[in-house]
Structure formats: structure tokens, C-alpha cells
mmCIF file of C-alpha atoms in Angstrom:
data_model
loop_
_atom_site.group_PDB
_atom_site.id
_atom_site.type_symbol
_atom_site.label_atom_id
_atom_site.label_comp_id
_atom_site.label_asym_id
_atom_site.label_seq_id
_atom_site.Cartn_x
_atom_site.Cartn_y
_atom_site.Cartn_z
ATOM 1 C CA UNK A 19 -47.922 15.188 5.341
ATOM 2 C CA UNK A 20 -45.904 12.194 6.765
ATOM 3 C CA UNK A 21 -46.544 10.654 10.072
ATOM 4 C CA UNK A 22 -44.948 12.809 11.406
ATOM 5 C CA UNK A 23 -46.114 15.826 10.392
ATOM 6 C CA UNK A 24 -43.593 16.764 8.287
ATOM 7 C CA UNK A 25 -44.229 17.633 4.425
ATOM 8 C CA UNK A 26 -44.025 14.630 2.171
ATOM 9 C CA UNK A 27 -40.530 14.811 0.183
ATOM 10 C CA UNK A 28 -41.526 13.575 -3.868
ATOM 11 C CA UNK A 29 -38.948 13.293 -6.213
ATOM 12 C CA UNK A 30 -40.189 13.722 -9.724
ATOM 13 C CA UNK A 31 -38.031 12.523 -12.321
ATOM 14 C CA UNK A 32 -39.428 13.718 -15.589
ATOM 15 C CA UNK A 33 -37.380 15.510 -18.621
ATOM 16 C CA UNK A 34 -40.568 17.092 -20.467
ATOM 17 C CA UNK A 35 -41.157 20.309 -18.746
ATOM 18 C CA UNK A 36 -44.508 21.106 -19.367
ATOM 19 C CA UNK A 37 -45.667 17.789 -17.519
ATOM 20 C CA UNK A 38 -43.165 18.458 -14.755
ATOM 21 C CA UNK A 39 -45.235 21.790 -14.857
ATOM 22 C CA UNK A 40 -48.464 20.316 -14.450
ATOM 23 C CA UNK A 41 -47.398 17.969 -12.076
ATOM 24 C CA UNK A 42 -45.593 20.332 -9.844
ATOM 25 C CA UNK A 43 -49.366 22.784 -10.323
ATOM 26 C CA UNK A 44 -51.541 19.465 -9.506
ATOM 27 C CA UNK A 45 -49.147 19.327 -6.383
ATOM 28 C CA UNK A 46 -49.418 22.644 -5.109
ATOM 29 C CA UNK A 47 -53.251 22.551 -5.491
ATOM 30 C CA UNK A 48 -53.552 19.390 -3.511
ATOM 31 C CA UNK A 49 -54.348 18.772 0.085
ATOM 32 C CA UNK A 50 -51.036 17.080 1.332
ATOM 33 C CA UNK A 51 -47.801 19.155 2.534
ATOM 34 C CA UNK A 52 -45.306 18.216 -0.259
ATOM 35 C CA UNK A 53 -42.015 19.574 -1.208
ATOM 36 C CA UNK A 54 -41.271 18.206 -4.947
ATOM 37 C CA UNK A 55 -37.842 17.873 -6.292
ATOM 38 C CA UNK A 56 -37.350 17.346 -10.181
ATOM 39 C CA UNK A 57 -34.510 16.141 -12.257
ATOM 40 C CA UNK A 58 -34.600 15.488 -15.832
ATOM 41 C CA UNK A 59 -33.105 12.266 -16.177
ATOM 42 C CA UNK A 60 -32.315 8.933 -14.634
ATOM 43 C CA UNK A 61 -28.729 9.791 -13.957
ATOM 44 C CA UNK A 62 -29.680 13.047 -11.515
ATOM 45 C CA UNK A 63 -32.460 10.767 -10.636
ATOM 46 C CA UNK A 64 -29.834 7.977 -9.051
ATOM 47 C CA UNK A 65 -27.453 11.180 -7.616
ATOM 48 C CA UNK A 66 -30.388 12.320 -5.394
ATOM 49 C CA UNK A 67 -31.551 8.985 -4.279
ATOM 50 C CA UNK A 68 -28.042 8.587 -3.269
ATOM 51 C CA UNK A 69 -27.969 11.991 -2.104
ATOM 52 C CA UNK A 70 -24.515 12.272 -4.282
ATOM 53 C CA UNK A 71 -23.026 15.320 -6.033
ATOM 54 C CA UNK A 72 -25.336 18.485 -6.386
ATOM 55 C CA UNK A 73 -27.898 16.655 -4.208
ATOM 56 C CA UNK A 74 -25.722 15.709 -0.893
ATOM 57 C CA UNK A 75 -27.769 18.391 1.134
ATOM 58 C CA UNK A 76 -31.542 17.175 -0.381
ATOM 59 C CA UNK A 77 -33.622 15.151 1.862
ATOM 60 C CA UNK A 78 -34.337 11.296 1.101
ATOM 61 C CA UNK A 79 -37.469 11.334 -0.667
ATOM 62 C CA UNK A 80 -40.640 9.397 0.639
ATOM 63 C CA UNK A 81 -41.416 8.694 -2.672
ATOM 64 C CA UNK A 82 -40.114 8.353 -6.167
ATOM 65 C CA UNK A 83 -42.351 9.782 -9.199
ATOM 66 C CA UNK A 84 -40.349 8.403 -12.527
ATOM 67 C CA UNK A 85 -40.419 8.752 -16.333
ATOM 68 C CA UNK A 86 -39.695 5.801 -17.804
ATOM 69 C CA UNK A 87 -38.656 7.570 -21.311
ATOM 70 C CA UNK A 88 -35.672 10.022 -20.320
ATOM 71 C CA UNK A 89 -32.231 10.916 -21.691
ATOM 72 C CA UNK A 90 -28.826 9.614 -20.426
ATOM 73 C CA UNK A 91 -30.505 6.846 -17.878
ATOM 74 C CA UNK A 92 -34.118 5.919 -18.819
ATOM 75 C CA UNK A 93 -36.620 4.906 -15.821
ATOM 76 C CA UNK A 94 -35.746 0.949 -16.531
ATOM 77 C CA UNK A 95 -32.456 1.571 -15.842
ATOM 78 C CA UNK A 96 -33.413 3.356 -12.493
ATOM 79 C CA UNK A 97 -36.011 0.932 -11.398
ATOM 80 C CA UNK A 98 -32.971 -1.400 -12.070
ATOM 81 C CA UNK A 99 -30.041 0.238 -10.185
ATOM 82 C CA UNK A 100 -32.686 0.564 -7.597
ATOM 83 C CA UNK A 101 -33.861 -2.993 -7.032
ATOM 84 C CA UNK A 102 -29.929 -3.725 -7.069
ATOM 85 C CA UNK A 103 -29.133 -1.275 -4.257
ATOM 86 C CA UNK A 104 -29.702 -2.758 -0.793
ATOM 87 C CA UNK A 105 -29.995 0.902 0.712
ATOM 88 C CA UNK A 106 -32.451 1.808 -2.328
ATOM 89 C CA UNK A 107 -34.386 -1.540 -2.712
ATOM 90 C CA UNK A 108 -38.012 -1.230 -1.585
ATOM 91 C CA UNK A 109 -37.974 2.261 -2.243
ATOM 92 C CA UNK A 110 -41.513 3.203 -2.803
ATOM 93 C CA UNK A 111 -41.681 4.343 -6.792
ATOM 94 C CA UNK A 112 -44.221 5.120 -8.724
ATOM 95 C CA UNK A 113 -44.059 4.857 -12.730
ATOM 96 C CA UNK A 114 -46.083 7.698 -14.429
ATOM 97 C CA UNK A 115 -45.328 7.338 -17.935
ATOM 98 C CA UNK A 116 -47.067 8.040 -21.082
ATOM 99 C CA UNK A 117 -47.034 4.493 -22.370
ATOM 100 C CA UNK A 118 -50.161 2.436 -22.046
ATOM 101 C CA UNK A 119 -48.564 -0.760 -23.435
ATOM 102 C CA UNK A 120 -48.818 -3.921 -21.756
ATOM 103 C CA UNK A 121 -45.084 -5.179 -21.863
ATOM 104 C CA UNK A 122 -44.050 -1.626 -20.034
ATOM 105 C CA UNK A 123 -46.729 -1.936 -17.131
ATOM 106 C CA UNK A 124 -45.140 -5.535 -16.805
ATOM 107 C CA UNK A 125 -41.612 -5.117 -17.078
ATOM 108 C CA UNK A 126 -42.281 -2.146 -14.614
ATOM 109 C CA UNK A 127 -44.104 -4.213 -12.071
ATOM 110 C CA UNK A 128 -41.409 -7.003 -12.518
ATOM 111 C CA UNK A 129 -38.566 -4.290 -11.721
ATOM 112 C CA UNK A 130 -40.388 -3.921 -8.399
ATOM 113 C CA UNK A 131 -42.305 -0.596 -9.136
ATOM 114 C CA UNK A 132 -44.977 0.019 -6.641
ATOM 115 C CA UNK A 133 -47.624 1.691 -9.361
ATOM 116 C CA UNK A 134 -48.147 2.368 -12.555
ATOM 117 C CA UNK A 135 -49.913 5.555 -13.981
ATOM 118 C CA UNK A 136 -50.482 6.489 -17.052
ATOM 119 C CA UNK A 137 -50.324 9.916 -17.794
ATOM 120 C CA UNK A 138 -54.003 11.409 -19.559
ATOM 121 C CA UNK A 139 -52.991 13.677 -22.933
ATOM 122 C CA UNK A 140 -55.233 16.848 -21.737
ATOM 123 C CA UNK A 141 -55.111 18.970 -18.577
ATOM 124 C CA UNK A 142 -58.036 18.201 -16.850
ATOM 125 C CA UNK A 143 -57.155 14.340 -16.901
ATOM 126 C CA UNK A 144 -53.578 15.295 -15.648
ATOM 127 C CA UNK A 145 -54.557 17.196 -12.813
ATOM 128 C CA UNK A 146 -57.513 14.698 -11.392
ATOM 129 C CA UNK A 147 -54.651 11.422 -11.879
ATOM 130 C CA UNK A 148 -52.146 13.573 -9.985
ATOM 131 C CA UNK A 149 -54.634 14.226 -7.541
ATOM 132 C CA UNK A 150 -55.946 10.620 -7.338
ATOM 133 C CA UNK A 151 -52.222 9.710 -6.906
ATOM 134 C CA UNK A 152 -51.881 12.245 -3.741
ATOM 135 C CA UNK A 153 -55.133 11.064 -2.266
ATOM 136 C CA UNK A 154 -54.313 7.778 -2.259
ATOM 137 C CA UNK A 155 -50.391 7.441 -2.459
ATOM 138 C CA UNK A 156 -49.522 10.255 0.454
ATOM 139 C CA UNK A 157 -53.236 9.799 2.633
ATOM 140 C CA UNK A 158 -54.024 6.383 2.502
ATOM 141 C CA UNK A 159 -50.635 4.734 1.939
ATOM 142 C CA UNK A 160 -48.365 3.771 5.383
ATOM 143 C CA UNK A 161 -45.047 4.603 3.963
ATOM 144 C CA UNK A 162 -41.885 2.934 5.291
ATOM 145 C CA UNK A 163 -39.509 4.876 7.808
ATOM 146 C CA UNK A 164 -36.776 6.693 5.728
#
């Protein structure tokens, strides 16, 4: 729950479904308020930040989950368009990506992403990151105004 007292908006952007499954599960069995958006690539991902298109009426989100592997736009390109945007720069995002390699967590970091997660193979380690993430990212974390 935000400040001020209204549900934390998340925008996952994520094209495998089973881990926007589990993510959207790890979310509903968490302690913070949350409404969670997905889109399955980077181009939906830009139309909702923009709140463009299909995704005029969506609130802003308070936070940005992101893929960095996903058709049409991948999550570089996002982080990108994002850090090039003066109304999106600063944007609080959050790479959750399969890839543990080195260059990716610094190219991300040097695109201006706020975190990097790596996301665990089984279940159990999905569910306890996500939850880590929510403790920490939507308890702990002063967000900036929308």
C-alpha cells in the first residue's frame, strides 16, 4: 500500500506466462495491497507507461517489473526509451530476468534500472524472491509521487 493508502499499481512486463503466473500468485499471497498489470512485451510495456492506446484508462504504475528477453521491444530497449523520456526518466524499474551474467546486471544498472533480480528456476525460490522484492521494494522503499 502507497502512502497513501492506496494499493500499489506494478506493472509486470513479462511474455512467459507461467512466470507471469507465479509472479502474479507470489503477489496475491503477499502482505502489500497491489493491483498488477501485465503485458507481454516491451512495446505494450512503453503504451502503458505512456498510458497510450489500449492502456489510456490504466493508472501510472508505482513501479515497473521488466523482462529483459521479450518479443517486438526487449527490456534494453525499454530501460532505454525510458531513460530518454523526461516524463518517464527516474521511473522506479526493477529488472527480474533470468540471466545471471555480469554484462546484463551492468548494462542494466548503466540504463538506470533501480534493481536487478534474478529469477530462481524452481517454485519455492520464485515465490520467497518475489516476496523479498515486496517486502523490501513496496514496505521499505519511499517511492516518488506519481
Amino acid at each position: 500500500m502507497t502512502n497513501t493508502g492506496e494499493p500499489v499499481e506494478i506493472l509486470l512486463a513479462e511474455d512467459n506466462p507461467g512466470d507471469a503466473k507465479l509472479t502474479e500468485k507470489a503477489f496475491e499471497q503477499g502482505n502489500i495491497l497491489n493491483n498488477l498489470y501485465i503485458v507481454e512485451n516491451g512495446v505494450e510495456a512503453m503504451k502503458f507507461l505512456r498510458q497510450e492506446g489500449e492502456f489510456e484508462d490504466n493508472p501510472r504504475p508505482d513501479l515497473v517489473l521488466l523482462d529483459l528477453n521479450m518479443p517486438r521491444k526487449d527490456g534494453w530497449e525499454v530501460l532505454e526509451e525510458i531513460d530518454e523520456d523526461p516524463d518517464l526518466r527516474g521511473f522506479p524499474v526493477i529488472v527480474l530476468t533470468s540471466s545471471e551474467a555480469e554484462s546484463d546486471i551492468v548494462r542494466s544498472y548503466e540504463l538506470q534500472a533501480n534493481a536487478y533480480l534474478t529469477k530462481p528456476v524452481d517454485y519455492s525460490g520464485f515465490m520467497d524472491i518475489i516476496q523479498r522484492f515486496e517486502d523490501f521494494w513496496l514496505s521499505v522503499v519511499k517511492m516518488p509521487p506519481k
